[in-house]
Amino acid sequence: MTDRSNDAAPEVDTRISVVRLRVMRTVVVLTLVLGLNYIFWRWGFSLNWDAWWIAVPLIVAETYSFIDVCLFGMMMWRARGRPAPPPAPAGLTVDVFIATYNEPVDLVMRTATAAARIRYPHRTWILDDGSRQEMRERAEAAGIGYISRGAEWIDRPRHAKAGNINNALQATDGEFILILDADMVPRPQILDRTLGYFDDPKVALVQTPQIFSNVATGDPLGSQAPLFYGPIQQGKDGWNAAFFCGSNAILRRDALMQVGLVGYVRELDRSVAGALRAAGRVIRKARAHPAAADPAVASALEHVNQAVDEAQERLRERAPLAEVTYDLHRRVDEATRSIVASDVAGIESDLREIEALAGSSAANRSPFDVQEAVSALATRELSPLNALEAVQAVLRTIGVERSGEAQPVMPLATISVTEDMATSMRMHGMGWKSVYHHELLADGLAPEDLGTMLTQRLRWAQGTMQVFLRENPLVQWGMSLPQRLMYFSTMWSYLSGYAAVVYFAAPIVFLVLGILPVHAYAFEFFVRFIPFMIVNQLLFLIAARGASTWRGQQYSLALFPVWLKACSTAFTNVVLRIPLGFAVTPKTRPTTSGPQWHLIKPQLTVMTLLVLAMAVGVYRLIVDGAEPVGTGVNIAWAVYDLIVLSVLFRAATYRGYDRAEEEGR
Amino acid sequence: MLAACAAVCAIVLSLGTSGAHADEGETDLPDVGAYFGSILDWSSDTVADQSERLGAPSAMYQHEAGYPLTSADRDYLAQFFVQTAAAGSVPIVALRPTTDLAELGREDAEDLVASLAEIAKPTGARFWLSFAPGMNTSWVAWGQQPAEYRAAFATVADVVHDRLPEAGMLWSPFWGGDYPFGATAGALSAELDTNSDGVFDGADDPYTPYYPGDELVDAVGLALYQDTTGGGEPANAVPQTDEFVSRLTGADGTAPDFYGSFVSAQRPLIIETGAFYSPAAGGADELEIKRTWWRQIDAAVHSSALPELKAVVWRDTSTTRGAVGETVIDWSISLGAPDVRRAFMSDLASSDLVLGPVREPVASTSADGDRAGARWDGLGGWAVAAGAVALIGLLVAFALRRRGGRALHYEGASSRDGRIDLLRGLAIVFVVINHVGLVSLFQNVTQEFFGIVSGAELFVLLSGAVLGIVYRPKLVSGGIGEVVVRTGQRAWKLYYTALAVVVLVFFLSLVPFLNGATVTTFTDQGTGAAGQGAAGRVYDLYATADQLLQYPVNPQSVVDFLLLRMGPWQFNVMGLYVVLLVLSPLVLWALGRRWWSWVLGASLALYTIGLVWHVRLLPSQFEDSFPLLVWQCLFVVGMTAGFYRREIVAWFATRWGRVALCVVIALAAALMVLSWNNPYTSSSLDVRLALVPDNAFRELYGALFERTYLEPGRLVNVFVLVVALYALLSAYWRPIERAVGWLLIPLGQATLYVFIMHVFFALIAGSIPLLREGHVWINTVANLIIVLTLWVMVKTRFLFRLVPR
């Protein structure tokens, strides 16, 4: 990072000069023009359709990368460095939250005591999701607030860190909240340097960078993200789309509560509407039942049917939910009483089934799965009375109190394991502003082993893809188009795993089988590709302002199995409702040491294949008369892939951060 | 699979050793007119059956034998000579070299002649020896190697002329109109390029380079089929006017004048023929095609223009059995539509074509060579059938009456149904034995013994059942999502396993001492005529795989590979499983909503569509042997049955359920006894009944029990058999489990593993020369060793980490 500044610096001005911006914009335009030229030529004139199975994936992957570059260019177009913020106004109330689950008590206390030392008046809270007695005692001894989950969370979805913070929001009342992970030691000036931004009443979030102090020279695990906590967040900030990254951020309580309330109302709306639709289906089915021939029964069903229709109508007119559901309840009750149960014994078993279904949906599922319970009921052959019972059971479960959740209002989004991004997206959707403040104000601890690092990356990627699938930013109409694209670009970048597979496969396919996906003369290819490649790299170089982005580039390719897994598990989670197998990132080193080859088996396989392919390629060149230029390019390509992947050798053998050794350097 | 992978077989009749020798002076070809001869599907047809159909035996019969002869070949030839002798017909033995022509030396010829002398002399017949017919074609292993062919012919002819005066040497190329039959000038030999234009093409002489010389040849043959397809898309077409004669004499210019160049009074002509008719293809009517063709032949015989046309051998085989990668073709004259047969018989009455007997029939007398009891008919047969039925009846009665004592009943952990595992073990053992393809005693049981059902059907049905059993609780607890993920993962695993096996086998088949042909080719032996009319045609199952070795690789062959369009035939059912597994969540989801009636209805509807229209959905290889639309039915029914296993079992315990169960068992028993009447015997030691006339059985089998398209009879048989076996296991679990459970249950629990491994055993077994000789006892021991080895491998979890289960 350029500014691992000492905290003595009174003011930090990170504004970007006009000249720099102009140069950047010129390169962006060049990249776009040359890129379009290349991509159009590739699609239109150079596809080897005979080998469509590799040619089409390759051009799709190239197009993917080109769109990625376009989004990056858009980000850089309005890169925004902020001038020093106004001083923090006195008298604001601030709660500092330190979220912990199972991190060592000492680690948490180190952060907590540092938080307590923050200069601006505030209250410090440890949010202990692990409800550890020792933690509580230590916190109380140090005079630090301690919050753990209450009884209302028992047997209800816990929503991990989002649930932990939501719980704490109920127990506190500060106007502003500083959220810290247990391993992020804040500097005393953190609030003084950031609260000033909230002078603007529309600002809901100030995010500061996450920089780690325990990273060995060369950053073998790619922990630091100089491109992200720098040009990327600044670029997003230019479009008012800098987003919340879970820690080292100050949030406005009002904004959070608004997000929670609106979310609550929306989801309830959706759930009630769905339940009413299902109830309509149940009734229609019951009317076909032989028992419905009885005039009394028929009229009762008709009555309920009308009631359901009217309820739907009133909902469309935005009548108060509670009123609508209460009236419906009442009318269905009446109808039920009006029918004399003619076949009590036959009904008993059906009733039990209904109870079981309705009961299980209330206890284990979110209430928004009610439709599912009802559609399950709707497939059964229910007698009219039982159908009415079923409707009643459904209506009971959609009472406005949201019985399936510990708290009806969830300020931090719970749709994803990366609650931070989802929350800031909702805030932006409601017109709030965010700020990226580019100054080191907390010293973090990064994972020190490959396994933890991979788990953490997987979680981020999974969470991002969950948000993408649940609340696709492109259709969040509350945000401006650039904001939507800024969120989209982050999600887009996590699809790189698929492109990576193709980028590894293409040289192997050529070197081994002699099949070239590109159907063109070498010159025609190079004359289009090389200029594009050069400006592309130039763009990164200028954007990064001299910071090394190489490690990041390596990891974005080398971790392709993680991205693939994230995409598939997020898909199965959102669409097929399968748990993610979500694991909390451990913050200490695991006891097992030694190289962790087992974690990177897919990459080792790819490396082996690349090396073999190169050997075969040389054989083909000498024995089978393979085309020299093609062989050369593809061997170079394979070598590049190998160099990129080689980062994992150091990562797998990395023994953790050794302070003494680092200081001896 | 079962029927298709059978080795060349013939019906075991009594093997006579005595009998009157034919008069030395008797000629074996007629002075006037021409003999009408036949090639039969010797695996299921007999001379006696054909004479029943035609009213008289053919005058000649042709049978194939591998060269050098294996002991199985000797067995079959002996039976063949007995049959022809009994009918008074002239035998033709077509020798198909099984090794390189260049490797065949004088010792091989001497061995052959010694064997033939031993076999043929007792039956007193003069006979014809057709050496390596179709040598000018591209689809036989000995094809288009003129110098090697002539040398090999000469070697055999010298020894035959020297020591076997009864035999005449027949030289029989294939009609050269399509020469060189798609072969390219890969290795152009100057000899093939007869017009010396530097190209090996249709302009070169298709016959002369292969002609061994007048002094060696006693008669010339020509395979001249009515087939306008040229090996391409099937099309039914009526022969053009005078097509037969003009093709034979070269009058139409498509081929040189064969008759004029090679036929003479010293070397008369024997035509091999048949008429192409594919029921699935459109075009002309069967009767019209075939009648036009035989009338052209008859006219040619009748006319004085072709005086030396002395015999016409018709390929009288009906090939409604599927052949891998080929269209079904019916060349026959007496097996297909009855109107064709009747028309032929009525034409024959006034024709110059001569039926048998053409020499004194030699009745076989049971003697020391008699393999007593191979086909039991009459009282003995009925006694066996009655005994079997009585035994089953007793078992049922005992099971029904014994209320309190449940000592023998099934008791097992509820989590895993041991009965299903045992049945799967049984199915996989059947599959292994049939796929390894050794002629052995095991085949007596594995080849359609329990009913007209082979291991594959049981296997598919039971796999479906297991899926239904396993996924019902998952569907309830985890929802359809979990089911989709799990079946998807399983399908993916099967798919890449299949790809890996295909590659592995391909490379193993290139190893010199391994006989890859066992697994990389499929020899359509039992089913006879297909393709260009070459019986025993070999299908290269890795046809495009060779392109994977070229440089650069043809991109299309990669697609073929990924679509599983190549691979060992033993393994192709894997593709079916992949597809079925991918589709299974849909079925399970519907079953979870209790839509079982819709599921079964849809499945049966698809089955019917597949059965009637023979729809092919995918290009993959498995569609040849296991058409998806038809075979899904077994899987889906299995899945439904597994899903509702408890309910179904409970229902069978009710009053009406018991009645139904008894009916099912009775049906299963009846079908089992019926299947024992199959004239097809797997080896000379196979024992079958002969209570149903062979023709009647064949007709019934063809109409209701054909395997590839799972005709209704077979489908019903699979269902009733599985229910009956399940009931048997439920009632008599203890003794059966004690007897065979130790072997079958572990195998049944690791079927995928066993299925993968068995391909390699098939490869190994095919590479051991001793096992290819066809000694029944040795092969039986080999089969036993293979099954036990697989069992030990499962027990010791050999390579379990690498090979999926």
Short mmCIF file of C-alpha atoms in Angstrom, two decimals, chain A residues 296 299-300 333-340:
data_model
loop_
_atom_site.label_atom_id
_atom_site.label_comp_id
_atom_site.label_asym_id
_atom_site.label_seq_id
_atom_site.Cartn_x
_atom_site.Cartn_y
_atom_site.Cartn_z
CA ALA A 296 -74.23 -25.94 3.03
CA SER A 299 -71.90 -22.15 0.20
CA ALA A 300 -69.27 -22.17 2.94
CA ASP A 333 -63.59 -19.33 11.03
CA GLU A 334 -67.22 -18.53 10.38
CA ALA A 335 -67.30 -20.76 7.35
CA THR A 336 -65.71 -23.61 9.24
CA ARG A 337 -68.23 -23.39 12.04
CA SER A 338 -71.05 -23.40 9.51
CA ILE A 339 -70.16 -26.83 8.22
CA VAL A 340 -71.23 -29.77 10.33
#
